[in-house]
Amino acid sequence: MPVIHAAEPDRVTFDRTELNTILGLYGRMVAAGEWRDYGLSFLRDVAVFSVFRRTAEHPLYRIEKRPRLRARQGQYAVIGMDGQILKRGHELRAVLRVLERKLIRAVE
């Protein structure tokens, strides 16, 4: 039987504060008519919040948390539909600003 250490969880998850931050942005984007659905994936190395315009399509954006990158370029990233990293950093709110700019344009 494998030994699982407390420092190495079997999957990466978003904590309550992180989810509240992400869902706050999600709610504003839904209200603006930009987003319609989301999906969550909790894997060994990454937690992913995927955003969809329609249910049966590829995600518009992926908000990822990769704790192993915490000491390097930051554990949070926003990735576009084409796989391009739009923003990466150490603070979730700062990384999500790249998507909030799109909300400002959508309302204007």
CSV table of N, CA, C and O in Angstrom, one decimal:
chain,number,residue,atom,x,y,z
A,1,MET,N,0.8,-1.2,0.0
A,1,MET,CA,0.0,0.0,0.0
A,1,MET,C,0.9,1.2,0.0
A,1,MET,O,1.8,1.4,0.8
A,2,PRO,N,0.6,2.2,-0.9
A,2,PRO,CA,1.5,3.4,-1.0
A,2,PRO,C,1.3,4.3,0.2
A,2,PRO,O,0.2,4.4,0.8
A,3,VAL,N,2.3,5.0,0.6
A,3,VAL,CA,2.2,5.9,1.7
A,3,VAL,C,2.0,7.3,1.1
A,3,VAL,O,2.7,7.8,0.3
A,4,ILE,N,1.0,8.0,1.6
A,4,ILE,CA,0.7,9.3,1.2
A,4,ILE,C,1.0,10.3,2.3
A,4,ILE,O,0.5,10.2,3.4
A,5,HIS,N,2.0,11.2,2.1
A,5,HIS,CA,2.4,12.2,3.1
A,5,HIS,C,1.4,13.4,3.1
A,5,HIS,O,0.9,13.7,2.0
A,6,ALA,N,1.3,14.0,4.2
A,6,ALA,CA,0.4,15.1,4.3
A,6,ALA,C,0.8,16.3,3.4
A,6,ALA,O,0.0,17.0,2.9
A,7,ALA,N,2.1,16.4,3.1
A,7,ALA,CA,2.6,17.5,2.3
A,7,ALA,C,2.3,17.2,0.8
A,7,ALA,O,2.4,18.1,0.0
A,8,GLU,N,2.0,16.0,0.5
A,8,GLU,CA,1.8,15.6,-0.9
A,8,GLU,C,0.3,15.1,-1.1
A,8,GLU,O,0.2,13.9,-1.0
A,9,PRO,N,-0.7,15.9,-1.2
A,9,PRO,CA,-2.0,15.4,-1.4
A,9,PRO,C,-2.2,14.6,-2.7
A,9,PRO,O,-1.4,14.8,-3.6
A,10,ASP,N,-3.1,13.7,-2.7
A,10,ASP,CA,-3.3,12.9,-4.0
A,10,ASP,C,-3.9,13.7,-5.1
A,10,ASP,O,-3.9,13.3,-6.2
A,11,ARG,N,-4.5,14.9,-4.8
A,11,ARG,CA,-4.9,15.8,-5.9
A,11,ARG,C,-4.9,17.2,-5.4
A,11,ARG,O,-5.0,17.5,-4.3
A,12,VAL,N,-4.8,18.1,-6.4
A,12,VAL,CA,-4.8,19.5,-6.2
A,12,VAL,C,-6.2,20.0,-6.2
A,12,VAL,O,-7.0,19.6,-7.1
A,13,THR,N,-6.6,20.9,-5.3
A,13,THR,CA,-7.9,21.5,-5.3
A,13,THR,C,-7.8,23.0,-5.0
A,13,THR,O,-6.8,23.5,-4.6
A,14,PHE,N,-8.9,23.6,-5.3
A,14,PHE,CA,-9.1,25.0,-5.0
A,14,PHE,C,-9.6,25.1,-3.6
A,14,PHE,O,-10.6,24.3,-3.2
A,15,ASP,N,-9.1,26.0,-2.7
A,15,ASP,CA,-9.7,26.1,-1.4
A,15,ASP,C,-11.0,27.0,-1.5
A,15,ASP,O,-11.3,27.6,-2.6
A,16,ARG,N,-11.6,27.2,-0.4
A,16,ARG,CA,-12.9,27.9,-0.4
A,16,ARG,C,-12.7,29.4,-0.9
A,16,ARG,O,-13.5,29.9,-1.6
A,17,THR,N,-11.7,30.0,-0.4
A,17,THR,CA,-11.4,31.4,-0.8
A,17,THR,C,-11.1,31.5,-2.3
A,17,THR,O,-11.7,32.4,-3.0
A,18,GLU,N,-10.3,30.6,-2.8
A,18,GLU,CA,-10.1,30.6,-4.3
A,18,GLU,C,-11.3,30.4,-5.1
A,18,GLU,O,-11.6,31.1,-6.0
A,19,LEU,N,-12.1,29.4,-4.7
A,19,LEU,CA,-13.4,29.2,-5.4
A,19,LEU,C,-14.3,30.3,-5.3
A,19,LEU,O,-15.0,30.7,-6.3
A,20,ASN,N,-14.4,31.0,-4.1
A,20,ASN,CA,-15.3,32.2,-4.0
A,20,ASN,C,-14.8,33.3,-5.0
A,20,ASN,O,-15.7,34.0,-5.6
A,21,THR,N,-13.5,33.5,-5.1
A,21,THR,CA,-13.0,34.5,-6.0
A,21,THR,C,-13.3,34.1,-7.5
A,21,THR,O,-13.8,35.0,-8.2
A,22,ILE,N,-13.1,32.9,-7.8
A,22,ILE,CA,-13.4,32.5,-9.2
A,22,ILE,C,-14.9,32.5,-9.5
A,22,ILE,O,-15.3,33.0,-10.6
A,23,LEU,N,-15.7,32.0,-8.6
A,23,LEU,CA,-17.2,32.0,-8.8
A,23,LEU,C,-17.7,33.5,-8.8
A,23,LEU,O,-18.8,33.7,-9.5
A,24,GLY,N,-17.1,34.4,-8.1
A,24,GLY,CA,-17.6,35.8,-8.2
A,24,GLY,C,-17.4,36.3,-9.6
A,24,GLY,O,-18.3,37.0,-10.1
A,25,LEU,N,-16.2,36.1,-10.2
A,25,LEU,CA,-16.0,36.5,-11.6
A,25,LEU,C,-16.9,35.8,-12.5
A,25,LEU,O,-17.5,36.4,-13.4
A,26,TYR,N,-17.1,34.5,-12.3
A,26,TYR,CA,-18.0,33.7,-13.1
A,26,TYR,C,-19.4,34.2,-13.1
A,26,TYR,O,-20.0,34.4,-14.2
A,27,GLY,N,-19.9,34.6,-12.0
A,27,GLY,CA,-21.3,35.1,-11.8
A,27,GLY,C,-21.4,36.4,-12.6
A,27,GLY,O,-22.4,36.7,-13.3
A,28,ARG,N,-20.4,37.3,-12.5
A,28,ARG,CA,-20.5,38.6,-13.3
A,28,ARG,C,-20.4,38.3,-14.8
A,28,ARG,O,-21.1,39.0,-15.5
A,29,MET,N,-19.7,37.3,-15.2
A,29,MET,CA,-19.6,37.0,-16.7
A,29,MET,C,-20.9,36.4,-17.2
A,29,MET,O,-21.3,36.6,-18.3
A,30,VAL,N,-21.5,35.6,-16.3
A,30,VAL,CA,-22.8,35.0,-16.7
A,30,VAL,C,-23.8,36.1,-16.8
A,30,VAL,O,-24.6,36.1,-17.8
A,31,ALA,N,-23.8,37.0,-15.9
A,31,ALA,CA,-24.8,38.1,-15.9
A,31,ALA,C,-24.6,39.0,-17.1
A,31,ALA,O,-25.6,39.5,-17.7
A,32,ALA,N,-23.4,39.1,-17.6
A,32,ALA,CA,-23.1,39.9,-18.8
A,32,ALA,C,-23.4,39.1,-20.1
A,32,ALA,O,-23.2,39.6,-21.2
A,33,GLY,N,-23.7,37.8,-20.0
A,33,GLY,CA,-24.0,37.0,-21.1
A,33,GLY,C,-22.8,36.4,-21.8
A,33,GLY,O,-23.0,35.9,-22.9
A,34,GLU,N,-21.7,36.5,-21.2
A,34,GLU,CA,-20.4,36.0,-21.8
A,34,GLU,C,-20.2,34.5,-21.6
A,34,GLU,O,-19.7,33.8,-22.5
A,35,TRP,N,-20.5,34.0,-20.4
A,35,TRP,CA,-20.2,32.6,-20.1
A,35,TRP,C,-21.5,31.9,-19.7
A,35,TRP,O,-22.5,32.6,-19.2
A,36,ARG,N,-21.6,30.6,-19.9
A,36,ARG,CA,-22.8,29.9,-19.6
A,36,ARG,C,-22.6,28.7,-18.7
A,36,ARG,O,-23.5,28.2,-18.1
A,37,ASP,N,-21.4,28.1,-18.7
A,37,ASP,CA,-21.2,26.8,-18.0
A,37,ASP,C,-19.8,26.7,-17.5
A,37,ASP,O,-18.9,27.5,-18.0
A,38,TYR,N,-19.6,25.9,-16.6
A,38,TYR,CA,-18.2,25.6,-16.1
A,38,TYR,C,-18.0,24.2,-15.7
A,38,TYR,O,-19.0,23.4,-15.5
A,39,GLY,N,-16.8,23.8,-15.6
A,39,GLY,CA,-16.4,22.4,-15.2
A,39,GLY,C,-15.2,22.5,-14.3
A,39,GLY,O,-14.4,23.4,-14.4
A,40,LEU,N,-15.1,21.6,-13.3
A,40,LEU,CA,-14.0,21.5,-12.4
A,40,LEU,C,-13.3,20.2,-12.6
A,40,LEU,O,-13.9,19.1,-12.7
A,41,SER,N,-12.0,20.2,-12.5
A,41,SER,CA,-11.1,19.0,-12.6
A,41,SER,C,-10.1,19.1,-11.5
A,41,SER,O,-9.4,20.1,-11.4
A,42,PHE,N,-10.0,18.1,-10.7
A,42,PHE,CA,-9.0,18.1,-9.6
A,42,PHE,C,-8.1,16.9,-9.9
A,42,PHE,O,-8.5,15.7,-9.7
A,43,LEU,N,-6.9,17.1,-10.4
A,43,LEU,CA,-5.9,16.1,-10.7
A,43,LEU,C,-4.7,16.1,-9.8
A,43,LEU,O,-4.7,16.9,-8.9
A,44,ARG,N,-3.8,15.2,-10.0
A,44,ARG,CA,-2.6,15.1,-9.2
A,44,ARG,C,-1.8,16.3,-9.1
A,44,ARG,O,-1.3,16.7,-8.1
A,45,ASP,N,-1.6,17.0,-10.3
A,45,ASP,CA,-0.7,18.1,-10.4
A,45,ASP,C,-1.4,19.4,-10.6
A,45,ASP,O,-0.7,20.5,-10.5
A,46,VAL,N,-2.6,19.4,-10.9
A,46,VAL,CA,-3.3,20.7,-11.3
A,46,VAL,C,-4.8,20.6,-10.9
A,46,VAL,O,-5.4,19.6,-11.0
A,47,ALA,N,-5.3,21.8,-10.5
A,47,ALA,CA,-6.8,22.0,-10.3
A,47,ALA,C,-7.2,22.9,-11.5
A,47,ALA,O,-6.5,23.9,-11.7
A,48,VAL,N,-8.3,22.6,-12.2
A,48,VAL,CA,-8.7,23.4,-13.3
A,48,VAL,C,-10.2,23.8,-13.2
A,48,VAL,O,-11.0,22.9,-12.9
A,49,PHE,N,-10.4,25.0,-13.4
A,49,PHE,CA,-11.8,25.6,-13.5
A,49,PHE,C,-11.9,26.0,-15.0
A,49,PHE,O,-11.3,26.9,-15.5
A,50,SER,N,-12.7,25.2,-15.7
A,50,SER,CA,-12.9,25.5,-17.2
A,50,SER,C,-14.2,26.3,-17.4
A,50,SER,O,-15.2,26.0,-16.8
A,51,VAL,N,-14.1,27.3,-18.3
A,51,VAL,CA,-15.3,28.1,-18.6
A,51,VAL,C,-15.7,27.9,-20.0
A,51,VAL,O,-14.9,27.8,-20.9
A,52,PHE,N,-17.1,27.8,-20.2
A,52,PHE,CA,-17.6,27.5,-21.5
A,52,PHE,C,-18.7,28.5,-21.9
A,52,PHE,O,-19.4,29.1,-21.0
A,53,ARG,N,-18.7,28.8,-23.1
A,53,ARG,CA,-19.8,29.7,-23.7
A,53,ARG,C,-21.1,28.8,-23.8
A,53,ARG,O,-22.2,29.2,-23.5
A,54,ARG,N,-20.9,27.6,-24.3
A,54,ARG,CA,-22.0,26.6,-24.4
A,54,ARG,C,-21.5,25.3,-23.8
A,54,ARG,O,-20.3,25.1,-23.8
A,55,THR,N,-22.4,24.4,-23.4
A,55,THR,CA,-22.0,23.2,-22.7
A,55,THR,C,-21.1,22.3,-23.6
A,55,THR,O,-20.1,21.8,-23.1
A,56,ALA,N,-21.5,22.1,-24.8
A,56,ALA,CA,-20.9,21.0,-25.6
A,56,ALA,C,-19.8,21.7,-26.5
A,56,ALA,O,-19.8,21.6,-27.7
A,57,GLU,N,-18.8,22.3,-25.9
A,57,GLU,CA,-17.7,22.8,-26.7
A,57,GLU,C,-16.4,22.8,-25.9
A,57,GLU,O,-16.5,22.5,-24.7
A,58,HIS,N,-15.3,23.2,-26.5
A,58,HIS,CA,-14.1,23.3,-25.8
A,58,HIS,C,-14.2,24.6,-24.8
A,58,HIS,O,-14.8,25.5,-25.2
A,59,PRO,N,-13.4,24.5,-23.7
A,59,PRO,CA,-13.5,25.7,-22.8
A,59,PRO,C,-13.0,27.0,-23.5
A,59,PRO,O,-12.0,26.9,-24.2
A,60,LEU,N,-13.6,28.1,-23.2
A,60,LEU,CA,-13.1,29.4,-23.6
A,60,LEU,C,-11.8,29.7,-22.8
A,60,LEU,O,-10.8,30.2,-23.4
A,61,TYR,N,-11.8,29.4,-21.5
A,61,TYR,CA,-10.7,29.7,-20.7
A,61,TYR,C,-10.5,28.6,-19.7
A,61,TYR,O,-11.5,28.0,-19.3
A,62,ARG,N,-9.3,28.4,-19.2
A,62,ARG,CA,-9.0,27.5,-18.1
A,62,ARG,C,-8.3,28.3,-17.0
A,62,ARG,O,-7.3,28.9,-17.3
A,63,ILE,N,-8.8,28.2,-15.8
A,63,ILE,CA,-8.1,28.8,-14.7
A,63,ILE,C,-7.4,27.7,-14.0
A,63,ILE,O,-8.1,26.8,-13.5
A,64,GLU,N,-6.1,27.7,-13.9
A,64,GLU,CA,-5.3,26.5,-13.4
A,64,GLU,C,-4.6,26.9,-12.1
A,64,GLU,O,-4.1,28.0,-12.0
A,65,LYS,N,-4.5,25.9,-11.2
A,65,LYS,CA,-3.7,26.1,-10.0
A,65,LYS,C,-2.7,24.9,-10.1
A,65,LYS,O,-3.1,23.7,-10.1
A,66,ARG,N,-1.4,25.2,-10.1
A,66,ARG,CA,-0.3,24.2,-10.2
A,66,ARG,C,0.7,24.6,-9.0
A,66,ARG,O,1.6,25.4,-9.2
A,67,PRO,N,0.5,24.0,-7.8
A,67,PRO,CA,1.3,24.3,-6.7
A,67,PRO,C,2.8,24.1,-6.9
A,67,PRO,O,3.6,24.8,-6.3
A,68,ARG,N,3.2,23.2,-7.8
A,68,ARG,CA,4.6,23.0,-8.0
A,68,ARG,C,5.3,24.2,-8.7
A,68,ARG,O,6.5,24.3,-8.6
A,69,LEU,N,4.5,25.1,-9.3
A,69,LEU,CA,5.1,26.3,-9.9
A,69,LEU,C,5.1,27.5,-9.0
A,69,LEU,O,5.5,28.6,-9.4
A,70,ARG,N,4.7,27.2,-7.7
A,70,ARG,CA,4.5,28.3,-6.8
A,70,ARG,C,5.8,29.1,-6.6
A,70,ARG,O,5.8,30.3,-6.5
A,71,ALA,N,7.0,28.5,-6.5
A,71,ALA,CA,8.2,29.2,-6.3
A,71,ALA,C,8.8,29.8,-7.6
A,71,ALA,O,9.7,30.6,-7.5
A,72,ARG,N,8.3,29.4,-8.7
A,72,ARG,CA,8.8,29.9,-10.0
A,72,ARG,C,8.0,31.0,-10.5
A,72,ARG,O,8.0,32.1,-9.9
A,73,GLN,N,7.2,30.8,-11.5
A,73,GLN,CA,6.4,31.9,-12.1
A,73,GLN,C,5.1,32.1,-11.5
A,73,GLN,O,4.3,33.0,-11.9
A,74,GLY,N,4.7,31.3,-10.5
A,74,GLY,CA,3.4,31.4,-9.8
A,74,GLY,C,2.5,30.2,-10.1
A,74,GLY,O,2.5,29.7,-11.2
A,75,GLN,N,1.7,29.9,-9.1
A,75,GLN,CA,0.9,28.7,-9.2
A,75,GLN,C,-0.4,28.9,-10.0
A,75,GLN,O,-1.1,27.9,-10.4
A,76,TYR,N,-0.8,30.1,-10.3
A,76,TYR,CA,-2.1,30.4,-11.0
A,76,TYR,C,-1.8,30.8,-12.4
A,76,TYR,O,-0.9,31.5,-12.7
A,77,ALA,N,-2.7,30.3,-13.3
A,77,ALA,CA,-2.6,30.7,-14.7
A,77,ALA,C,-4.0,30.8,-15.3
A,77,ALA,O,-4.9,30.0,-15.0
A,78,VAL,N,-4.2,31.7,-16.3
A,78,VAL,CA,-5.4,31.7,-17.1
A,78,VAL,C,-4.9,31.4,-18.5
A,78,VAL,O,-4.0,32.0,-19.1
A,79,ILE,N,-5.5,30.3,-19.1
A,79,ILE,CA,-5.1,29.8,-20.4
A,79,ILE,C,-6.3,29.9,-21.3
A,79,ILE,O,-7.4,29.6,-21.0
A,80,GLY,N,-6.0,30.5,-22.5
A,80,GLY,CA,-7.0,30.7,-23.5
A,80,GLY,C,-7.4,29.4,-24.3
A,80,GLY,O,-6.8,28.3,-24.1
A,81,MET,N,-8.4,29.5,-25.1
A,81,MET,CA,-8.9,28.4,-25.9
A,81,MET,C,-7.8,27.7,-26.7
A,81,MET,O,-7.8,26.5,-26.9
A,82,ASP,N,-6.9,28.5,-27.2
A,82,ASP,CA,-5.8,28.0,-28.1
A,82,ASP,C,-4.7,27.4,-27.3
A,82,ASP,O,-3.7,27.0,-27.9
A,83,GLY,N,-4.7,27.4,-26.0
A,83,GLY,CA,-3.6,26.9,-25.2
A,83,GLY,C,-2.6,27.9,-24.7
A,83,GLY,O,-1.7,27.7,-24.0
A,84,GLN,N,-2.8,29.2,-25.2
A,84,GLN,CA,-1.9,30.3,-24.9
A,84,GLN,C,-2.1,30.7,-23.4
A,84,GLN,O,-3.2,30.9,-23.0
A,85,ILE,N,-1.0,30.9,-22.7
A,85,ILE,CA,-1.1,31.4,-21.3
A,85,ILE,C,-1.3,32.9,-21.4
A,85,ILE,O,-0.5,33.6,-21.9
A,86,LEU,N,-2.5,33.4,-20.9
A,86,LEU,CA,-2.8,34.8,-21.0
A,86,LEU,C,-2.2,35.5,-19.8
A,86,LEU,O,-1.9,36.7,-19.9
A,87,LYS,N,-2.1,34.9,-18.7
A,87,LYS,CA,-1.6,35.5,-17.5
A,87,LYS,C,-1.2,34.4,-16.5
A,87,LYS,O,-1.9,33.4,-16.3
A,88,ARG,N,-0.1,34.6,-15.8
A,88,ARG,CA,0.4,33.7,-14.8
A,88,ARG,C,0.9,34.5,-13.6
A,88,ARG,O,1.4,35.6,-13.8
A,89,GLY,N,0.7,34.0,-12.4
A,89,GLY,CA,1.2,34.8,-11.3
A,89,GLY,C,1.0,34.0,-9.9
A,89,GLY,O,0.5,32.9,-9.9
A,90,HIS,N,1.4,34.7,-8.9
A,90,HIS,CA,1.4,34.2,-7.5
A,90,HIS,C,0.0,34.5,-6.8
A,90,HIS,O,-0.3,33.8,-5.9
A,91,GLU,N,-0.7,35.5,-7.3
A,91,GLU,CA,-2.0,35.9,-6.6
A,91,GLU,C,-3.1,35.7,-7.6
A,91,GLU,O,-3.1,36.2,-8.7
A,92,LEU,N,-4.1,34.9,-7.1
A,92,LEU,CA,-5.3,34.6,-8.0
A,92,LEU,C,-6.0,35.8,-8.5
A,92,LEU,O,-6.3,35.9,-9.7
A,93,ARG,N,-6.3,36.8,-7.6
A,93,ARG,CA,-7.0,38.0,-8.1
A,93,ARG,C,-6.3,38.7,-9.2
A,93,ARG,O,-6.9,39.2,-10.1
A,94,ALA,N,-5.0,38.8,-9.0
A,94,ALA,CA,-4.2,39.5,-10.1
A,94,ALA,C,-4.2,38.8,-11.4
A,94,ALA,O,-4.3,39.4,-12.5
A,95,VAL,N,-4.2,37.5,-11.3
A,95,VAL,CA,-4.2,36.7,-12.6
A,95,VAL,C,-5.6,36.8,-13.2
A,95,VAL,O,-5.7,36.9,-14.5
A,96,LEU,N,-6.7,36.8,-12.5
A,96,LEU,CA,-8.0,36.9,-13.0
A,96,LEU,C,-8.3,38.2,-13.6
A,96,LEU,O,-9.3,38.4,-14.4
A,97,ARG,N,-7.5,39.3,-13.3
A,97,ARG,CA,-7.8,40.6,-13.9
A,97,ARG,C,-7.8,40.6,-15.4
A,97,ARG,O,-8.5,41.4,-16.1
A,98,VAL,N,-7.0,39.6,-16.0
A,98,VAL,CA,-7.0,39.5,-17.5
A,98,VAL,C,-8.4,39.2,-18.0
A,98,VAL,O,-8.8,39.6,-19.1
A,99,LEU,N,-9.2,38.5,-17.3
A,99,LEU,CA,-10.6,38.2,-17.7
A,99,LEU,C,-11.5,39.3,-17.3
A,99,LEU,O,-12.5,39.5,-18.0
A,100,GLU,N,-11.3,40.0,-16.2
A,100,GLU,CA,-12.2,41.1,-15.8
A,100,GLU,C,-12.1,42.2,-16.8
A,100,GLU,O,-13.1,42.9,-17.1
A,101,ARG,N,-11.0,42.4,-17.5
A,101,ARG,CA,-10.9,43.4,-18.6
A,101,ARG,C,-11.9,43.1,-19.7
A,101,ARG,O,-12.5,44.0,-20.3
A,102,LYS,N,-12.1,41.8,-20.0
A,102,LYS,CA,-13.0,41.4,-21.0
A,102,LYS,C,-14.5,41.7,-20.5
A,102,LYS,O,-15.3,42.1,-21.4
A,103,LEU,N,-14.7,41.7,-19.2
A,103,LEU,CA,-16.0,42.0,-18.7
A,103,LEU,C,-16.3,43.5,-18.9
A,103,LEU,O,-17.4,43.9,-19.3
A,104,ILE,N,-15.3,44.3,-18.7
A,104,ILE,CA,-15.5,45.8,-18.9
A,104,ILE,C,-15.8,46.1,-20.3
A,104,ILE,O,-16.7,46.9,-20.6
A,105,ARG,N,-15.2,45.4,-21.3
A,105,ARG,CA,-15.4,45.6,-22.7
A,105,ARG,C,-16.8,45.1,-23.1
A,105,ARG,O,-17.5,45.7,-23.9
A,106,ALA,N,-17.3,44.0,-22.4
A,106,ALA,CA,-18.6,43.4,-22.8
A,106,ALA,C,-19.7,44.4,-22.3
A,106,ALA,O,-20.7,44.5,-23.0
A,107,VAL,N,-19.5,45.1,-21.3
A,107,VAL,CA,-20.6,46.0,-20.7
A,107,VAL,C,-20.7,47.3,-21.5
A,107,VAL,O,-21.8,47.8,-21.7
A,108,GLU,N,-19.6,47.8,-22.0
A,108,GLU,CA,-19.6,49.1,-22.7
A,108,GLU,C,-20.4,49.1,-24.0
A,108,GLU,O,-20.9,48.3,-24.6
